[in-house]
mmCIF file of C-alpha atoms in Angstrom:
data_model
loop_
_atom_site.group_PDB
_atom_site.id
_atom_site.type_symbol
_atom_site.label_atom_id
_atom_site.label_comp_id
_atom_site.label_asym_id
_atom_site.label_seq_id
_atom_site.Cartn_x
_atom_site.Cartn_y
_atom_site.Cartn_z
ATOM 1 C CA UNK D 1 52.757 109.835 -106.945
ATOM 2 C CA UNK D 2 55.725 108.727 -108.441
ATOM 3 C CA UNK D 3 55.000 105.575 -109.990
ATOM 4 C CA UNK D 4 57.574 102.651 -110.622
ATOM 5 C CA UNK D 5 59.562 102.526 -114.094
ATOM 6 C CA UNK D 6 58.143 98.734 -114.238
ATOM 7 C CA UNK D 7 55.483 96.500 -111.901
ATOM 8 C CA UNK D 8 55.979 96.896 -108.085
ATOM 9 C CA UNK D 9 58.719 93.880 -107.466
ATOM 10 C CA UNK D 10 59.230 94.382 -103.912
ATOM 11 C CA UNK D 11 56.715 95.368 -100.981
ATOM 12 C CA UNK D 12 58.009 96.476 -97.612
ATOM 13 C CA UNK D 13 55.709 96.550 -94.444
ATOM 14 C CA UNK D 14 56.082 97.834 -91.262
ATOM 15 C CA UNK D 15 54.570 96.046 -88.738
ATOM 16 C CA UNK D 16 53.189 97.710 -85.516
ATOM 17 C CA UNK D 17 50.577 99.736 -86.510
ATOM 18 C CA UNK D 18 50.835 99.172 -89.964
ATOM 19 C CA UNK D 19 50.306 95.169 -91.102
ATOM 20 C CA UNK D 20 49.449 93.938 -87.619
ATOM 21 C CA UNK D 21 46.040 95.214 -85.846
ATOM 22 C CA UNK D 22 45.706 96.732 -81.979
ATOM 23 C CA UNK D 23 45.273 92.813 -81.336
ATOM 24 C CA UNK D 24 49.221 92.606 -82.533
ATOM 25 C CA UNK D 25 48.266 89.838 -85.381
ATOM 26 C CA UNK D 26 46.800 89.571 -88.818
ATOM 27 C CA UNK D 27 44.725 87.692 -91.061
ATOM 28 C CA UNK D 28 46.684 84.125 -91.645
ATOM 29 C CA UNK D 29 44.444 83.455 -94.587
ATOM 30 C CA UNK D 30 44.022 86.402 -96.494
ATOM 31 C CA UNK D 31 47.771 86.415 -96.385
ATOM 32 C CA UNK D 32 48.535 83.246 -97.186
ATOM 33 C CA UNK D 33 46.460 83.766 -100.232
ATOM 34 C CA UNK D 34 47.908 86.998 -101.133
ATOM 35 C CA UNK D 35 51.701 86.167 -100.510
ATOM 36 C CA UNK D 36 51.301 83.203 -102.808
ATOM 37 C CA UNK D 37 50.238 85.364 -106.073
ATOM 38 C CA UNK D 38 52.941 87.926 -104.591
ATOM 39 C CA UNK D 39 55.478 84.828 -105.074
ATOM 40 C CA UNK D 40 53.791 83.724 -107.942
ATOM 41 C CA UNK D 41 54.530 87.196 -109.537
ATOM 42 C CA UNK D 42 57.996 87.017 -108.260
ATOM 43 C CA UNK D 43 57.359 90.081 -106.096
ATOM 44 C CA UNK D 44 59.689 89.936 -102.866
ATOM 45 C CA UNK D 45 58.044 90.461 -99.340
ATOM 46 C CA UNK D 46 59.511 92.624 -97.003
ATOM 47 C CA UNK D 47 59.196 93.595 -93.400
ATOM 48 C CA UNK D 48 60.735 96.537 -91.632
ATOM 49 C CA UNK D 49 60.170 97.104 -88.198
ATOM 50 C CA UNK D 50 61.898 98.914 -85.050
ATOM 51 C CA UNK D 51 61.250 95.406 -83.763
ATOM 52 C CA UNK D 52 64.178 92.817 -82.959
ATOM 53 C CA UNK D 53 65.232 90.472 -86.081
ATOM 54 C CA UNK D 54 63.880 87.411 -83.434
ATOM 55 C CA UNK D 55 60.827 88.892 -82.777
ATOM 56 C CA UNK D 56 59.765 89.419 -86.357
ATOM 57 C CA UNK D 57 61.057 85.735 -87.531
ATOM 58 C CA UNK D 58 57.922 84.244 -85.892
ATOM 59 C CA UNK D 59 54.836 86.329 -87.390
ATOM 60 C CA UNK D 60 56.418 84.361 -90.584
ATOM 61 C CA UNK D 61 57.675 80.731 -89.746
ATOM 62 C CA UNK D 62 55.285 79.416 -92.953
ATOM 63 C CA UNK D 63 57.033 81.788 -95.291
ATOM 64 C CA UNK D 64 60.826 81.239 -95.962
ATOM 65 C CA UNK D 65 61.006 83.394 -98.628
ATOM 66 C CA UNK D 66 60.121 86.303 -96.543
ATOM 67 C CA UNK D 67 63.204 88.803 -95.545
ATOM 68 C CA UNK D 68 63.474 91.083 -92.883
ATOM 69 C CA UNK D 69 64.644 94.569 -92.004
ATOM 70 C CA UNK D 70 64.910 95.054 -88.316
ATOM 71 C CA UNK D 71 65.970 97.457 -85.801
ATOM 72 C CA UNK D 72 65.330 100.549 -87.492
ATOM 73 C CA UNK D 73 67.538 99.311 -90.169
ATOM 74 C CA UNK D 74 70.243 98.316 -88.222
ATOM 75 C CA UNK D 75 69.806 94.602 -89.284
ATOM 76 C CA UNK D 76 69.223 92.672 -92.643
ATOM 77 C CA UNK D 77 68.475 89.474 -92.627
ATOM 78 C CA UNK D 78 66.971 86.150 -94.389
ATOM 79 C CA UNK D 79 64.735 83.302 -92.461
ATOM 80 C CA UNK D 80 67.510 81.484 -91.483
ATOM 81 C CA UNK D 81 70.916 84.082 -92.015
ATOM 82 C CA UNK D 82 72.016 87.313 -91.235
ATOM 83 C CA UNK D 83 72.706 89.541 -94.003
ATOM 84 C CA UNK D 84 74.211 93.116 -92.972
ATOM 85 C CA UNK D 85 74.298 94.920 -89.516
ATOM 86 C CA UNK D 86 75.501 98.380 -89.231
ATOM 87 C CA UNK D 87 76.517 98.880 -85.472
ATOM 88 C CA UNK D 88 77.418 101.898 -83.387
ATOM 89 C CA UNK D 89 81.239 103.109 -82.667
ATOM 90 C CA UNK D 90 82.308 101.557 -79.577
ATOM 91 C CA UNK D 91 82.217 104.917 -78.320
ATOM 92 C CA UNK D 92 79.322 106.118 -79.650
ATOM 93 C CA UNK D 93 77.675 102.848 -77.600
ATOM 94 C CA UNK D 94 79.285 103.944 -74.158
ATOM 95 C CA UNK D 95 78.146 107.425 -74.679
ATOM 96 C CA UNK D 96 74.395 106.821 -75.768
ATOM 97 C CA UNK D 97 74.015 104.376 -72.672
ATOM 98 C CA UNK D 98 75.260 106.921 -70.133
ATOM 99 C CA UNK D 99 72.688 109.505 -71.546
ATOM 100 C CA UNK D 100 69.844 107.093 -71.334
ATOM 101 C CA UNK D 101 70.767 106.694 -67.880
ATOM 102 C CA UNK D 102 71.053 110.172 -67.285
ATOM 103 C CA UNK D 103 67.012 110.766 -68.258
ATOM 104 C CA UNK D 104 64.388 110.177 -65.527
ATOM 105 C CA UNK D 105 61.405 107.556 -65.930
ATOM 106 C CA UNK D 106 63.280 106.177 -68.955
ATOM 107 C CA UNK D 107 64.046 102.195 -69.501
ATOM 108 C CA UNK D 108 66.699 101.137 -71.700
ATOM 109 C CA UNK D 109 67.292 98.105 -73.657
ATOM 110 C CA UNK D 110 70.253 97.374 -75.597
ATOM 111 C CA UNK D 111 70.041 95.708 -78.572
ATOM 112 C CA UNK D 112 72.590 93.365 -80.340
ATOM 113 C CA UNK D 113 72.488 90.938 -83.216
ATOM 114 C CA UNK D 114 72.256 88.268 -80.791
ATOM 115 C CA UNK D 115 69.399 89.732 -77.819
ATOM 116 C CA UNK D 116 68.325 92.790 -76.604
ATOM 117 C CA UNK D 117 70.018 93.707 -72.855
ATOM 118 C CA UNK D 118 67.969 94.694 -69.866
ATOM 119 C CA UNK D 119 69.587 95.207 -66.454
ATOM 120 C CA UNK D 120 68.864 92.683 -63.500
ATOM 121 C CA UNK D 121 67.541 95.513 -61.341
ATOM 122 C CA UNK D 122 64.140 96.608 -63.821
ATOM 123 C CA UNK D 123 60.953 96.284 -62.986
ATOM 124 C CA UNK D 124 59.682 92.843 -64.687
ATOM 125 C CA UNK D 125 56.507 94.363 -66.138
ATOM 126 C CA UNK D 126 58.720 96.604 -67.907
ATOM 127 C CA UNK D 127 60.354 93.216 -69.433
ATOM 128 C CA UNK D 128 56.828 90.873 -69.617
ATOM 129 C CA UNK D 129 55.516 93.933 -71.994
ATOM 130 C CA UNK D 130 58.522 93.993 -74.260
ATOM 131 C CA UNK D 131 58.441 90.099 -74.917
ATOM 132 C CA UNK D 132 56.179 90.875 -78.043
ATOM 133 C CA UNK D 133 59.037 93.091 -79.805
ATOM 134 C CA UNK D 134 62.025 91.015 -78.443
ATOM 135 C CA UNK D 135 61.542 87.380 -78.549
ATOM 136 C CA UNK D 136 65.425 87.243 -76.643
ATOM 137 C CA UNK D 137 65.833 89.117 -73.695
ATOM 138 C CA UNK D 138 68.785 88.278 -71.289
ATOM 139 C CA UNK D 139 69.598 90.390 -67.906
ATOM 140 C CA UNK D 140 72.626 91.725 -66.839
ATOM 141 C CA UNK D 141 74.181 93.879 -63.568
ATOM 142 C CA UNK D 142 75.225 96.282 -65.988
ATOM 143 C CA UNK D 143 75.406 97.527 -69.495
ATOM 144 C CA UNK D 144 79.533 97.213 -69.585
ATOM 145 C CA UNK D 145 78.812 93.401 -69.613
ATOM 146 C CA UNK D 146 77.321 94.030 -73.073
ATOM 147 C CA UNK D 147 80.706 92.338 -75.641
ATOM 148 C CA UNK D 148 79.245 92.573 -78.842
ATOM 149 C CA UNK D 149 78.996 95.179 -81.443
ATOM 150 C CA UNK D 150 75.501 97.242 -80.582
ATOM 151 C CA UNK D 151 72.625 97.944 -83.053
ATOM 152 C CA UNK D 152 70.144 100.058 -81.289
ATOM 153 C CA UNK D 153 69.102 101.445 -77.921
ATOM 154 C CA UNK D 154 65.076 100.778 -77.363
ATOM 155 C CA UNK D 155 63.914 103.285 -75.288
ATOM 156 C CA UNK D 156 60.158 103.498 -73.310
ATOM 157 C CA UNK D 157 59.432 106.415 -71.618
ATOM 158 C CA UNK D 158 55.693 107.776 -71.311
ATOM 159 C CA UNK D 159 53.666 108.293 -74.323
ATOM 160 C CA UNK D 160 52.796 111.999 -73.203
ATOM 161 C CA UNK D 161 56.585 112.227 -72.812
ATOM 162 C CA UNK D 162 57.772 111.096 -75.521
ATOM 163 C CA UNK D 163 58.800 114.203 -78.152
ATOM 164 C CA UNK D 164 60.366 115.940 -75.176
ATOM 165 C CA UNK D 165 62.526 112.581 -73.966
ATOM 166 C CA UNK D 166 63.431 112.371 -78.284
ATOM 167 C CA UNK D 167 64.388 115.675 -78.376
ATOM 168 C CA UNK D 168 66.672 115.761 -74.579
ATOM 169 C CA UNK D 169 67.656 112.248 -76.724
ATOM 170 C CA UNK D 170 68.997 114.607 -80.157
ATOM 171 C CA UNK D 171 71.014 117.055 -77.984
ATOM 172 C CA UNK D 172 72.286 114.837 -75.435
ATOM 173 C CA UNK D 173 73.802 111.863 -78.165
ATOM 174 C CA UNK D 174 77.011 111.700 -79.528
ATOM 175 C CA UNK D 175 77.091 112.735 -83.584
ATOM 176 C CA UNK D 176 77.187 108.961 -84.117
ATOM 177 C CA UNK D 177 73.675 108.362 -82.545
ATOM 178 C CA UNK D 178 69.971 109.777 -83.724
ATOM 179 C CA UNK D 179 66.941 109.275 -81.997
ATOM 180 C CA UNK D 180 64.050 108.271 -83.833
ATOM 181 C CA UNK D 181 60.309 107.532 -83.128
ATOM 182 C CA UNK D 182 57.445 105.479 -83.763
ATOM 183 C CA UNK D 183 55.412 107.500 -81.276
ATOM 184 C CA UNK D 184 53.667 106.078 -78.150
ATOM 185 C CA UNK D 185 56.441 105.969 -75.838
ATOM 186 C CA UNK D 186 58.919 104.284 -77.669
ATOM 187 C CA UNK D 187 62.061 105.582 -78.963
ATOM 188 C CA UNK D 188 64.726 104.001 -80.970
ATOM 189 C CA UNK D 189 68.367 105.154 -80.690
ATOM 190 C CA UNK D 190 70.519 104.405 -83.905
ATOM 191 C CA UNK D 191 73.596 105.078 -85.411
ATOM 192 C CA UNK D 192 73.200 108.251 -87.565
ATOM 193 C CA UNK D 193 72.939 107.560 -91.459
ATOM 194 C CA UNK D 194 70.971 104.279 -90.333
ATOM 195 C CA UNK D 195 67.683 104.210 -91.342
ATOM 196 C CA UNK D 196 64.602 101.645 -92.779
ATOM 197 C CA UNK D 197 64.961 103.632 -96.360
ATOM 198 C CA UNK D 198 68.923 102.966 -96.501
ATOM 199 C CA UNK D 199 68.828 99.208 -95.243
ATOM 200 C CA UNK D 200 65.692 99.349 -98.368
ATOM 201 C CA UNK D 201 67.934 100.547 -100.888
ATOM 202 C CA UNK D 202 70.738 98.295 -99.834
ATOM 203 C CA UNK D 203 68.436 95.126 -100.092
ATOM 204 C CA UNK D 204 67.159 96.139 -103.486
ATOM 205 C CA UNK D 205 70.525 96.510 -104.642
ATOM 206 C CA UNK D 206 71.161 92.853 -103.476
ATOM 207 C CA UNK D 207 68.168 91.362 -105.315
ATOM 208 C CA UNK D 208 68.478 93.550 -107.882
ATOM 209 C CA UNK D 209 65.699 95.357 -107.232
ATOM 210 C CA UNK D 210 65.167 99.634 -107.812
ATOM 211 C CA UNK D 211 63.766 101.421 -105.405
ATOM 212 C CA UNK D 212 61.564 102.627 -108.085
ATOM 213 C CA UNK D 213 60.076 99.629 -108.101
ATOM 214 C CA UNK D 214 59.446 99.190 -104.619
ATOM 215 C CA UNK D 215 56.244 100.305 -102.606
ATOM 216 C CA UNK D 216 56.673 100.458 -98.966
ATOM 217 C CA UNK D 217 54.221 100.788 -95.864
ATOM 218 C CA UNK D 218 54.052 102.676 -92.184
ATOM 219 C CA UNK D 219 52.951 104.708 -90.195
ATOM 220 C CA UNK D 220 55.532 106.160 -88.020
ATOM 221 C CA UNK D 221 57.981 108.782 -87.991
ATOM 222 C CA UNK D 222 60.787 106.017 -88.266
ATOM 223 C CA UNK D 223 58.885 105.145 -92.173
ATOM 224 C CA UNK D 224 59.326 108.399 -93.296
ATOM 225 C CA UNK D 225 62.671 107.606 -95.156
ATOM 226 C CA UNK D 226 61.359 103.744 -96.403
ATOM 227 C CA UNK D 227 58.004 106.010 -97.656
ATOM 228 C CA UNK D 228 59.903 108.247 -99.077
ATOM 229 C CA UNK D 229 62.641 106.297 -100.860
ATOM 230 C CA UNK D 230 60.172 103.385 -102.500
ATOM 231 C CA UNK D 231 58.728 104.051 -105.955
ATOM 232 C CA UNK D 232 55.436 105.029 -103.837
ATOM 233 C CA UNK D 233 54.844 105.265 -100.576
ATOM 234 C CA UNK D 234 51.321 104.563 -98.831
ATOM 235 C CA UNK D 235 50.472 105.765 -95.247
ATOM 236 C CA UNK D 236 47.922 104.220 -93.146
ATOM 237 C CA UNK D 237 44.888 106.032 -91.827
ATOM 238 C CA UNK D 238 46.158 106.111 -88.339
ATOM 239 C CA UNK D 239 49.343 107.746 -89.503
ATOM 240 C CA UNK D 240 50.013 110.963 -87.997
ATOM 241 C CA UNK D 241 50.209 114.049 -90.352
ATOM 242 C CA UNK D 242 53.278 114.099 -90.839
ATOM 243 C CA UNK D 243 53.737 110.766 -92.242
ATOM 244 C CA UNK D 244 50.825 111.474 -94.487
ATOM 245 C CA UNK D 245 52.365 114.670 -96.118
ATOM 246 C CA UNK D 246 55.634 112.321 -96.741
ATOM 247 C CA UNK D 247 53.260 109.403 -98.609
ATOM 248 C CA UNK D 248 51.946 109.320 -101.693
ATOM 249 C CA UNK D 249 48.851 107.745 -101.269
ATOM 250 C CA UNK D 250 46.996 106.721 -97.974
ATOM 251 C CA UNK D 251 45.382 103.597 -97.785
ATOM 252 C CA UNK D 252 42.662 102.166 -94.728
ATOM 253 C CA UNK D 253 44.406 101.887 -90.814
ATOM 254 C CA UNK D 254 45.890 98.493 -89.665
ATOM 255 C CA UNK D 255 42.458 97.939 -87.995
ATOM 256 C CA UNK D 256 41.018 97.614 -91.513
ATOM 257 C CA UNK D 257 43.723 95.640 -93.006
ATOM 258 C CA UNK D 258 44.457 98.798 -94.906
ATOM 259 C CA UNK D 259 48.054 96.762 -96.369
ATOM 260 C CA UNK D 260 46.260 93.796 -98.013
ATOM 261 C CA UNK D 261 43.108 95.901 -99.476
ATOM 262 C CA UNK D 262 45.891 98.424 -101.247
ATOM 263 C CA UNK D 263 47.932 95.743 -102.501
ATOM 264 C CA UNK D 264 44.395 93.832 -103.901
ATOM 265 C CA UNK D 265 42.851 96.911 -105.194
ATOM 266 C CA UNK D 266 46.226 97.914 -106.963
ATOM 267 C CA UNK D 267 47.263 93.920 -108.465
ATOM 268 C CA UNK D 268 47.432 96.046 -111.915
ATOM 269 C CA UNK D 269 50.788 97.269 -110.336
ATOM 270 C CA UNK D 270 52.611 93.845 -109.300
ATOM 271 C CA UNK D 271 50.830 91.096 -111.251
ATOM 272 C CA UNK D 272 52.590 90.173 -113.995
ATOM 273 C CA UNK D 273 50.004 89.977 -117.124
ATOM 274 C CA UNK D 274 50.145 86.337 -118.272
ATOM 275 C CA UNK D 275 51.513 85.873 -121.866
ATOM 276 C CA UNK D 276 49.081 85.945 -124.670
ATOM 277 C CA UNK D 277 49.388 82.591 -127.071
ATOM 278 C CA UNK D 278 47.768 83.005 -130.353
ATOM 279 C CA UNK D 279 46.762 79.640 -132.185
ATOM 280 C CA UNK D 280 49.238 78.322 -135.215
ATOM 281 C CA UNK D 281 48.406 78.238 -138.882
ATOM 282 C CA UNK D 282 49.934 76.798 -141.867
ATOM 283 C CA UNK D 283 49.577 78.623 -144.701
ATOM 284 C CA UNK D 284 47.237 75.711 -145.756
ATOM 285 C CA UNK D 285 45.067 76.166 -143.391
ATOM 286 C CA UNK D 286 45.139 80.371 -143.361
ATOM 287 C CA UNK D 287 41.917 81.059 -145.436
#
């Protein structure tokens, strides 16, 4: 394990499948009570997610100090500001679209700082089940309507299709665009050299903050660079193997809260030991 130089000072979660459950929540009150001796510690919480800067914004509305890492890294941002986007080439947009297009069963959204872009024509179900990872969603006749700088392309295709459609994806892209995966369907397009372990180290570097002295969470193929970057790195049960090779340690699934019961069991490594404050003598009083 490579352990931090000094105390854990940042923690970085993904979210689906990692800090929320199959229900797509967690436990308000274990957190609350956690995240306050986090703050109290003056350890920074951190969540990085495929999912759209929006979306993410209201699993937290209690917690200001909370910062977020969305779109694959793509977007940095604070509760009420946007800190860093990275987008694609305009070319490099035009020419992932029109090979998304070009795959069978696949449905496309394109994602900007400001929503994520469906066309008018898709099947609403597809849209209805997307709602949880995009909180804006706007239509459009057509992707060329799309006038501002593009993060990501979000991808579903089905789950038993999903490392052949990421691999078509990897060929099929422009140099500027990589494909990456969470699994289950769902496929991220981003520009190359953007990734949740780069937007980590570029956020640490704003508060200050080593990566060394970071410990990070997921369970997906698009954690492998956060897990591998951070000071240690902690899979979750229901982590493929892969991931699990790239961790250091493994903790319980997102079913069993497996976040909150590593950072609890491991408060030795962010908690801050309180001062010790000897009594004063005089040398009167010294016996």
């Amino acid at each position: 394990m490579r352990l931090p130089t000094r105390q854990i000072r940042l923690v970085a979660v993904d979210m689906d499948g990692t800090f929320l459950d199959s229900a797509g929540d967690y436990d308000r009150e274990r957190f609350a009570a956690l995240h306050a001796r986090l703050r109290q510690h003056g350890v920074t919480f951190v969540v990085a997610s495929g999912n759209q800067y929006w979306a993410l914004r209201r699993y937290f509305t209690d917690y200001p100090d909370v910062l977020y890492i969305a779109e694959n890294g793509a977007l940095t941002g604070t509760t009420d500001r946007l800190l860093r986007s990275c987008p694609f080439s305009p070319a490099d947009a035009v020419g992932a679209v029109a090979v998304a297009a070009s795959l069978p069963s696949v449905f496309t959204l394109v994602c900007t700082s400001e929503a994520a872009y469906a066309l008018r024509s898709s099947h609403s179900w597809h849209i209805d089940r997307l709602r949880r990872y995009y909180a804006r969603i706007r239509l459009l006749d057509g992707f060329d309507e799309v006038h501002e700088p593009v993060l990501k392309l979000a991808i579903t295709c089905p789950r038993d299709a999903t490392e052949v459609v990421q691999a078509q994806l990897a060929e099929a892209l422009p140099p500027g665009c990589t494909p990456t995966s969470s699994g289950h369907g769902s496929i991220d397009v981003i520009p190359t050299g953007v990734n949740k372990g780069i937007a980590l180290g570029q956020l640490g570097d704003l508060l200050g903050v080593r990566l060394g002295d970071m410990v990070a969470f997921g369970d997906g193929g698009n954690d492998l660079e956060m897990l591998t970057c951070a000071g240690i790195g902690v899979s979750m049960a229901n982590a493929p193997a892969h991931v699990h090779e790239a961790s250091d340690q493994t903790t319980g699934s997102n079913d069993e809260a497996g976040v909150f019961a590593w950072l609890e069991r491991h408060r030795h490594l962010w908690e801050v030991p309180e001062p010790r404050v000897f009594p004063t003598t005089t040398r009167q009083e010294m016996p």
